Every structure is written in C-alpha cells, then in structure tokens.
Coordinates of C-alpha atoms in Angstrom, one line a residue:
M1 CA -177.4 58.0 166.0
A2 CA -177.9 61.0 163.8
G3 CA -177.1 63.3 166.7
Q4 CA -173.9 61.4 167.3
V5 CA -172.9 61.7 163.6
R6 CA -173.7 65.4 163.7
E7 CA -171.6 65.8 166.9
N8 CA -168.7 64.2 165.2
M9 CA -169.1 66.4 162.2
N10 CA -169.0 69.5 164.4
S11 CA -165.9 68.3 166.1
G12 CA -164.1 68.2 162.7
N13 CA -163.3 64.5 162.9
T14 CA -165.2 63.2 159.9
P15 CA -163.2 61.4 157.3
L16 CA -164.3 63.7 154.5
V17 CA -163.1 66.9 156.4
E18 CA -159.9 65.2 157.4
K19 CA -159.2 64.0 153.9
S20 CA -159.9 67.5 152.5
R21 CA -157.7 69.1 155.0
H22 CA -154.9 66.6 154.4
K23 CA -155.1 67.3 150.6
L24 CA -155.1 71.1 151.0
E25 CA -152.4 71.2 153.7
G26 CA -149.2 72.7 152.5
P27 CA -145.8 71.9 153.8
G28 CA -146.0 74.8 156.3
L29 CA -144.1 77.9 157.0
L30 CA -140.8 76.1 157.2
F31 CA -140.9 75.3 153.5
E32 CA -142.2 78.7 152.5
Y33 CA -139.4 80.7 154.3
A34 CA -136.8 78.1 153.3
L35 CA -137.7 78.6 149.7
K36 CA -137.7 82.4 150.0
F37 CA -134.3 82.4 151.6
L38 CA -133.0 79.9 149.1
L39 CA -133.9 82.1 146.2
L40 CA -132.3 85.1 147.9
A41 CA -129.2 83.2 149.0
G42 CA -128.8 81.6 145.5
F43 CA -129.0 85.1 143.9
L44 CA -126.4 86.6 146.2
E45 CA -124.1 83.5 145.8
L46 CA -124.3 84.0 142.1
I47 CA -123.3 87.6 142.3
L48 CA -120.8 87.5 145.2
Y49 CA -119.1 84.1 144.6
R50 CA -119.4 83.0 141.0
L51 CA -119.3 86.5 139.4
V52 CA -117.5 88.9 141.7
S53 CA -114.7 86.4 142.6
R54 CA -114.1 86.0 138.8
L55 CA -114.2 89.7 138.4
G56 CA -111.4 90.0 141.0
M57 CA -109.3 87.6 139.0
H58 CA -109.9 89.7 135.9
L59 CA -108.9 92.8 137.8
S60 CA -105.9 91.3 139.5
K61 CA -103.5 94.0 138.3
L62 CA -105.8 96.7 139.8
A63 CA -106.0 94.8 143.0
E64 CA -102.2 94.7 143.3
K65 CA -102.0 98.4 143.1
S66 CA -104.8 99.2 145.5
E67 CA -105.0 97.5 148.9
A68 CA -108.7 98.6 149.3
V69 CA -109.7 96.9 146.1
R70 CA -107.9 93.7 147.1
V71 CA -109.5 93.6 150.6
T72 CA -113.0 94.4 149.1
F73 CA -112.8 91.5 146.6
K74 CA -111.4 89.2 149.2
T75 CA -114.2 90.0 151.6
L76 CA -116.9 89.6 149.0
S77 CA -115.5 86.3 147.9
S78 CA -115.4 85.0 151.5
L79 CA -119.0 86.2 151.9
G80 CA -119.9 84.4 148.7
F81 CA -118.4 81.2 149.9
V82 CA -120.5 81.4 153.1
L83 CA -123.6 81.9 150.9
L84 CA -122.6 78.9 148.9
N85 CA -122.7 76.7 152.0
L86 CA -126.0 78.4 153.1
T87 CA -127.5 77.7 149.7
S88 CA -126.5 74.1 149.9
L89 CA -128.1 73.6 153.3
L90 CA -131.3 75.3 152.2
L91 CA -131.4 73.1 149.1
F92 CA -131.1 69.9 151.2
L93 CA -133.9 71.2 153.5
V94 CA -136.2 72.0 150.6
I95 CA -135.6 68.6 148.9
F96 CA -136.2 66.8 152.2
I97 CA -139.6 68.6 152.6
L98 CA -140.6 67.9 149.0
L99 CA -139.7 64.2 149.4
V100 CA -141.7 64.0 152.6
Q101 CA -144.7 65.6 150.9
K102 CA -144.6 63.2 148.1
L103 CA -144.3 60.2 150.4
R104 CA -147.3 61.4 152.4
Q105 CA -149.5 61.4 149.2
T106 CA -150.4 65.1 149.5
I107 CA -151.5 67.4 146.7
W108 CA -147.9 67.5 145.5
T109 CA -147.9 63.8 144.6
G110 CA -147.0 63.1 141.0
T111 CA -147.5 60.4 138.4
F112 CA -143.8 59.3 138.4
D113 CA -143.1 59.6 142.1
K114 CA -142.3 55.9 142.4
L115 CA -139.3 56.6 140.1
L116 CA -138.5 60.1 141.2
V117 CA -138.3 59.6 145.0
P118 CA -135.6 56.8 144.9
A119 CA -133.7 58.5 142.0
L120 CA -133.7 61.9 143.8
S121 CA -132.8 60.2 147.1
L122 CA -129.8 58.5 145.4
L123 CA -128.7 61.9 143.9
V124 CA -128.8 63.6 147.3
A125 CA -127.0 60.6 148.9
L126 CA -124.2 60.8 146.2
T127 CA -124.0 64.6 146.8
L128 CA -123.5 64.1 150.5
V129 CA -120.9 61.3 150.0
Y130 CA -118.9 63.3 147.5
L131 CA -118.8 66.3 149.9
V132 CA -116.9 64.1 152.3
F133 CA -115.0 62.0 149.8
P134 CA -114.3 64.0 146.5
P135 CA -115.2 61.8 143.5
A136 CA -112.7 60.5 141.0
M137 CA -113.6 60.4 137.3
I138 CA -115.8 57.3 137.7
G139 CA -117.7 59.1 140.5
S140 CA -118.3 62.1 138.3
V141 CA -119.6 59.9 135.5
I142 CA -122.0 58.1 137.9
Y143 CA -123.2 61.5 139.3
N144 CA -123.9 62.8 135.8
V145 CA -125.8 59.7 134.8
V146 CA -128.0 59.8 137.9
T147 CA -128.6 63.5 137.3
F148 CA -129.7 62.9 133.8
A149 CA -132.1 60.1 134.9
V150 CA -133.7 62.5 137.5
L151 CA -134.1 65.2 134.8
L152 CA -135.7 62.7 132.4
I153 CA -138.2 61.7 135.1
L154 CA -139.0 65.3 135.9
A155 CA -139.3 66.1 132.2
A156 CA -141.9 63.4 131.8
E157 CA -143.7 64.6 134.9
Y158 CA -143.8 68.1 133.7
M159 CA -145.1 67.2 130.2
V160 CA -147.9 65.2 131.7
T161 CA -148.8 67.9 134.3
N162 CA -148.7 71.0 132.0
R163 CA -150.9 71.0 129.0
L164 CA -150.0 74.4 127.6
W165 CA -147.7 74.0 124.6
T166 CA -146.0 77.3 125.3
Q167 CA -144.8 76.0 128.7
R168 CA -143.8 72.7 127.2
I169 CA -141.7 74.3 124.5
A170 CA -140.0 76.6 126.9
I171 CA -139.0 74.0 129.5
G172 CA -138.2 71.5 126.7
C173 CA -135.6 74.0 125.3
F174 CA -134.2 74.3 128.8
L175 CA -133.9 70.6 129.3
L176 CA -132.3 70.0 126.0
G177 CA -129.8 72.8 126.7
I178 CA -128.8 71.3 130.1
S179 CA -128.6 67.9 128.5
G180 CA -126.1 69.3 126.1
W181 CA -123.8 70.2 129.0
I182 CA -124.3 66.8 130.7
Y183 CA -123.4 65.1 127.4
Y184 CA -120.3 67.2 127.1
Q185 CA -119.3 66.6 130.8
T186 CA -120.0 62.9 130.8
L187 CA -118.3 62.0 127.5
S188 CA -115.3 64.2 128.2
T189 CA -114.8 62.6 131.6
S190 CA -115.4 59.1 130.2
Y191 CA -112.8 59.6 127.5
G192 CA -110.3 60.8 130.1
L193 CA -111.1 57.8 132.3
L194 CA -110.4 55.5 129.3
G195 CA -107.2 57.4 128.4
L196 CA -108.5 58.5 125.0
T197 CA -107.0 61.7 123.7
S198 CA -109.4 62.3 120.9
A199 CA -112.5 64.5 121.3
P200 CA -115.8 62.8 121.8
P201 CA -118.2 62.8 118.8
L202 CA -120.0 66.1 118.3
V203 CA -119.0 67.3 121.7
H204 CA -118.3 70.9 120.7
E205 CA -121.4 71.2 118.5
V206 CA -123.6 69.8 121.3
V207 CA -122.3 72.1 124.0
R208 CA -122.7 75.2 121.8
S209 CA -126.2 74.1 120.8
G210 CA -127.0 73.6 124.4
E211 CA -126.0 77.1 125.3
A212 CA -128.1 78.5 122.5
L213 CA -131.1 76.5 123.6
L214 CA -130.7 77.7 127.2
V215 CA -130.6 81.4 126.0
L216 CA -133.7 80.7 123.9
A217 CA -135.4 79.1 126.9
S218 CA -134.7 82.2 129.0
I219 CA -136.6 84.2 126.4
L220 CA -139.4 81.7 125.9
V221 CA -140.3 81.6 129.7
F222 CA -141.6 85.2 129.2
W223 CA -143.9 83.9 126.5
A224 CA -144.9 80.9 128.5
Y225 CA -145.3 82.3 132.1
G226 CA -145.0 86.1 132.0
T227 CA -146.7 87.5 128.9
T228 CA -150.1 89.1 128.4
S229 CA -152.1 88.2 125.4
L230 CA -152.6 91.0 122.8
F231 CA -156.1 89.8 122.3
T232 CA -157.1 90.3 126.0
K233 CA -160.3 92.3 126.7
N234 CA -158.5 94.3 129.3
K235 CA -157.5 97.5 127.6
D236 CA -154.8 98.4 130.1
Q237 CA -153.2 95.0 129.9
R238 CA -153.3 95.1 126.1
R239 CA -151.8 98.6 126.0
W240 CA -148.9 97.6 128.3
A241 CA -148.3 94.5 126.2
I242 CA -148.0 96.6 123.1
I243 CA -145.7 99.1 124.8
L244 CA -143.5 96.3 126.1
L245 CA -143.4 94.5 122.8
G246 CA -142.6 97.7 120.9
S247 CA -140.0 99.1 123.2
G248 CA -138.4 95.6 123.7
G249 CA -138.2 95.1 119.9
V250 CA -136.5 98.5 119.4
A251 CA -134.0 97.9 122.2
F252 CA -133.2 94.4 120.8
F253 CA -132.6 95.8 117.3
C254 CA -130.3 98.5 118.6
L255 CA -128.3 96.1 120.7
L256 CA -128.0 93.7 117.9
F257 CA -126.4 96.2 115.6
I258 CA -124.8 98.5 118.1
D259 CA -121.3 97.4 117.1
Y260 CA -122.0 98.3 113.5
F261 CA -123.5 101.7 114.3
L262 CA -120.7 102.5 116.7
S263 CA -118.0 101.6 114.2
L264 CA -119.5 104.2 111.8
Y265 CA -119.1 106.8 114.5
S266 CA -115.7 105.7 115.9
V267 CA -113.6 102.6 115.2
A268 CA -111.7 103.1 118.5
A269 CA -115.0 103.2 120.5
A270 CA -116.2 100.1 118.8
E271 CA -113.0 98.3 119.6
E272 CA -113.3 99.3 123.3
L273 CA -116.8 98.0 123.3
R274 CA -115.7 94.6 121.9
Q275 CA -113.0 94.3 124.5
A276 CA -115.5 95.1 127.3
G277 CA -117.8 92.5 125.9
Q278 CA -115.0 89.9 125.9
G279 CA -114.3 90.7 129.5
I280 CA -117.9 90.3 130.5
G281 CA -118.1 87.1 128.5
W282 CA -115.0 85.7 130.4
I283 CA -116.6 86.5 133.8
F284 CA -119.9 84.8 132.9
Q285 CA -118.1 81.8 131.3
M286 CA -116.2 81.2 134.5
G287 CA -119.2 81.8 136.7
M288 CA -122.2 80.4 134.7
G289 CA -120.7 78.6 131.7
Y290 CA -121.9 81.0 129.0
T291 CA -119.3 81.6 126.3
F292 CA -121.1 84.6 124.7
Y293 CA -120.5 83.3 121.2
L294 CA -124.0 84.5 120.3
P295 CA -124.7 88.2 119.8
F296 CA -124.8 90.0 123.1
A297 CA -128.4 91.2 122.4
F298 CA -129.7 87.6 122.8
Y299 CA -128.2 87.2 126.2
L300 CA -129.5 90.5 127.4
A301 CA -133.0 89.8 126.0
G302 CA -133.0 86.5 127.9
L303 CA -131.9 88.2 131.1
I304 CA -134.6 90.8 130.9
C305 CA -137.4 88.3 129.9
W306 CA -136.3 85.9 132.7
S307 CA -136.0 88.6 135.3
Y308 CA -139.4 90.1 134.5
T309 CA -141.1 86.7 134.6
V310 CA -139.5 85.6 137.9
I311 CA -140.3 88.8 139.7
K312 CA -143.9 88.8 138.5
L313 CA -144.5 85.2 139.5
V314 CA -142.8 85.5 142.9
L315 CA -144.8 88.6 143.8
I316 CA -148.1 86.7 143.3
G317 CA -146.8 83.7 145.2
R318 CA -146.4 81.3 142.2
L319 CA -144.0 78.4 142.8
A320 CA -143.1 78.6 139.2
G321 CA -141.3 81.9 139.9
Y322 CA -139.1 80.3 142.5
G323 CA -138.5 77.3 140.1
L324 CA -137.5 79.5 137.2
G325 CA -135.3 81.6 139.4
L326 CA -133.3 78.7 140.7
M327 CA -133.1 76.9 137.3
F328 CA -131.5 79.8 135.4
M329 CA -129.4 81.1 138.3
A330 CA -127.7 77.7 138.3
G331 CA -126.3 78.7 134.9
Y332 CA -125.2 76.4 132.0
A333 CA -122.1 74.8 133.5
L334 CA -123.3 72.6 136.4
Q335 CA -119.8 72.2 137.8
L336 CA -120.8 72.3 141.4
S337 CA -123.2 69.9 143.0
H338 CA -125.5 72.6 144.5
L339 CA -126.1 74.0 141.0
T340 CA -127.4 70.6 139.9
L341 CA -129.7 70.4 142.9
M342 CA -131.0 74.0 142.1
V343 CA -132.0 72.8 138.6
V344 CA -133.7 69.7 140.1
V345 CA -135.6 71.7 142.8
G346 CA -136.6 74.2 140.1
L347 CA -138.1 71.6 137.9
I348 CA -140.0 70.1 140.8
L349 CA -141.5 73.5 141.7
L350 CA -142.6 74.0 138.1
T351 CA -144.3 70.6 138.1
I352 CA -146.3 71.3 141.3
D353 CA -146.9 75.0 140.5
K354 CA -150.7 74.5 139.9
R355 CA -151.2 72.5 143.1
G356 CA -149.9 74.9 145.7
T357 CA -148.8 78.5 146.2
L358 CA -146.9 80.7 148.7
G359 CA -147.5 84.1 150.3
K360 CA -150.8 85.8 149.9
L361 CA -152.5 82.8 148.1
R362 CA -151.6 80.5 151.0
A363 CA -154.5 81.9 153.1
R364 CA -157.0 81.0 150.5
A365 CA -156.2 77.3 150.9
G366 CA -157.1 77.6 154.6
E367 CA -160.3 79.3 153.7
R368 CA -161.3 76.4 151.4
V369 CA -160.7 74.0 154.3
A370 CA -162.7 76.1 156.7
F371 CA -165.7 76.4 154.4
S372 CA -165.5 73.1 152.6
P373 CA -169.0 71.5 152.1
L374 CA -169.9 68.5 154.1
A375 CA -171.8 65.4 152.9
P376 CA -175.4 65.5 154.0
V377 CA -176.4 63.1 156.8
L378 CA -179.2 60.7 156.3
G379 CA -182.4 62.2 157.7
E380 CA -180.9 65.7 157.9
V381 CA -182.6 68.6 156.1
R382 CA -180.3 69.8 153.3

C-alpha cells in the first residue's frame, strides 16, 4: 500500500501536488504576450491617433501649404486608427483570460469576484453591442452607470488586497478623479435626455477637481510604487534617492516659475511660451481630456513620476507596471469604450499584482512547483 502511494507521488498525481500546481499556474504565454503587446499598442495609439491626429488639426494651415506634411499626418492618423482596433482586440482578449482565471478559482481569485465577474461581463457585452449599434443618450447613461459599478467593485477589492496606505491613497485619488469625469458625463447626458438646458449641479467644479486629482495620482504612484526610502540601509539606493529628490525639486521649482523668470528677461519670449503652452494644452485636451488649467509643472511632474514608475515595474515583471501604464494612458476623458476598458484592466492588474508576475519572475513560480514539499506518507522515514 505504501509502495503504491509512493508510486503515485512519483508520478505527480497526488492531490497536494496537483492543487499546488493549479494554484501557482499562471494564465500562460498568451496572457503574457497579449499584455505586453497591449501596453505597446496602447502607447502608440495614444501618440499616433489621439495626439498626432489632433496636432494635424492644429497645424491645418501648414498642412495645406505642404503636401508632404499633409500626407505624413494622414498616414500617421490611419496607422493610429489601426492601432485603436488592435488595442481593442487585445483588451477583449486580456479581459477574457482574466475572467477565465477568476472562474477557475486560481491565485487571481478575489473577494468580490461574485460581483465583479457578472458586472464586467455586462460591461464587455454592452461594449460589443454598442460597437454594432451606436448608443443613444440612454445607452450612454447605462454604460456610464455600469462602468461606475465596476470601478466601485474594483476599488473595494483593491483596498482589501493592498494594505499599504501609500498605495491606497494613490489609487484612491485616481478613482476619485475618474469618478469626477463619469459624474460630469452621466449628468450632462441625462440633462440632455430630459431636455434640460441648465447645467447639472457642481458639474464644472467636479470635473476640474477630478482632473486635479488625476494629476496628483500620477505623482503619488511614484511615492507608492516607484520610490526608494531615504532611510534604507543600502547606501547606493539612498544616494540615488537623494539625487532624484533634489534634482526633481529644483526642476519643478524652475518650471513652476519659468513664466515669471522669462518675463523678466523678455516679455515677447514669455508670450510665445504661453501660446505654445496653450497649443499643447489644446492637443492634450482633445486627446486625453486634460485642460491644463493647473500650472504646467504639475503635469510634467506627473508625467515624469508616472513614466519612471511604469518603466521600473515593467522591467522587473510587475503586473502593477502594466496596470498603471494602461490606467493613465487612457487619460481623463473616457470618451471611447476602449479607454474605459483600459482603466478596468489596469485596476484588475493592480489588484492581482502580488499574486503573479510576468517575464523573469515567471520562471520562479515553476521552480516552486517543481520543488514543492510533499506531505510525508505514513510509515515513511522523513
């Protein structure tokens, strides 16, 4: 009897080994490469479609004078539209894999999956239906309400999973910021549906506050996910942290008062800088929803902090890097359905960040399965 049990153990068919392997199993290479291509496609779609196409509209007079400029912007816009479709397909694939993993009760199973799975499935179904049949006002309101419900579930899941207050504060600011846009979009559409011409209550204040919170969140993610403690025992890390903090503080101060310093030197140069800033603000407003009503230094600081954090986390295989990348590349104005799905996928990746990795760390999970300890058999010497 003991020999038969030992034989079954050697063949790898014991329940304990199978259970351990099932828990440590990731979604496979399909998910890994789909996620990597999604991050790349989303970034290129942001640059080539949402920003460059708006830049072409801004430089329409120059495009009329030069045929090469017109053809260049037209080609880039067409390529960006292809990337938009590719991003959408990859989003559907990643969401499908995530839903399958949650239904299989793997390591990515969450506390609120009984609510998240049907709500997210409904959101995906509405997205597919609206791609074929464009929604009217009532359809837009329903879509926004379902999106808000999914974000609430993901927010609760994230707060339960992540115990660090730095991470809770950063993602809380992001969720409040996005909620400001959803509030604006939902109430404005509802008032139009009801035929009301007056502005919804506090709609302008909420949408501006949401933008400010989103910019703040892009800075706080560096504090929550990418920073190094000044009190670390590693002297090299402490030195680099001090250098980064000092140089970043000086650069932020200079950018914050650059308009004042430049006006002391030349009023004309300061005016040209303001006009250039207005042009950049217009492009980003059309592409990502940022109005740039805050000082430009805050937006640039958020971009640098977010970029550093995403690159750092992606290089070490953290799912949080991909999640943060997708969430902030979606922008503030979620006017397209694939942008909403990018935010949802990003929040899911942040929630499951500590339960699985990509890239180099993926091999370690396989090692833990191969060398997992087995329960001793009765009568066998330990």
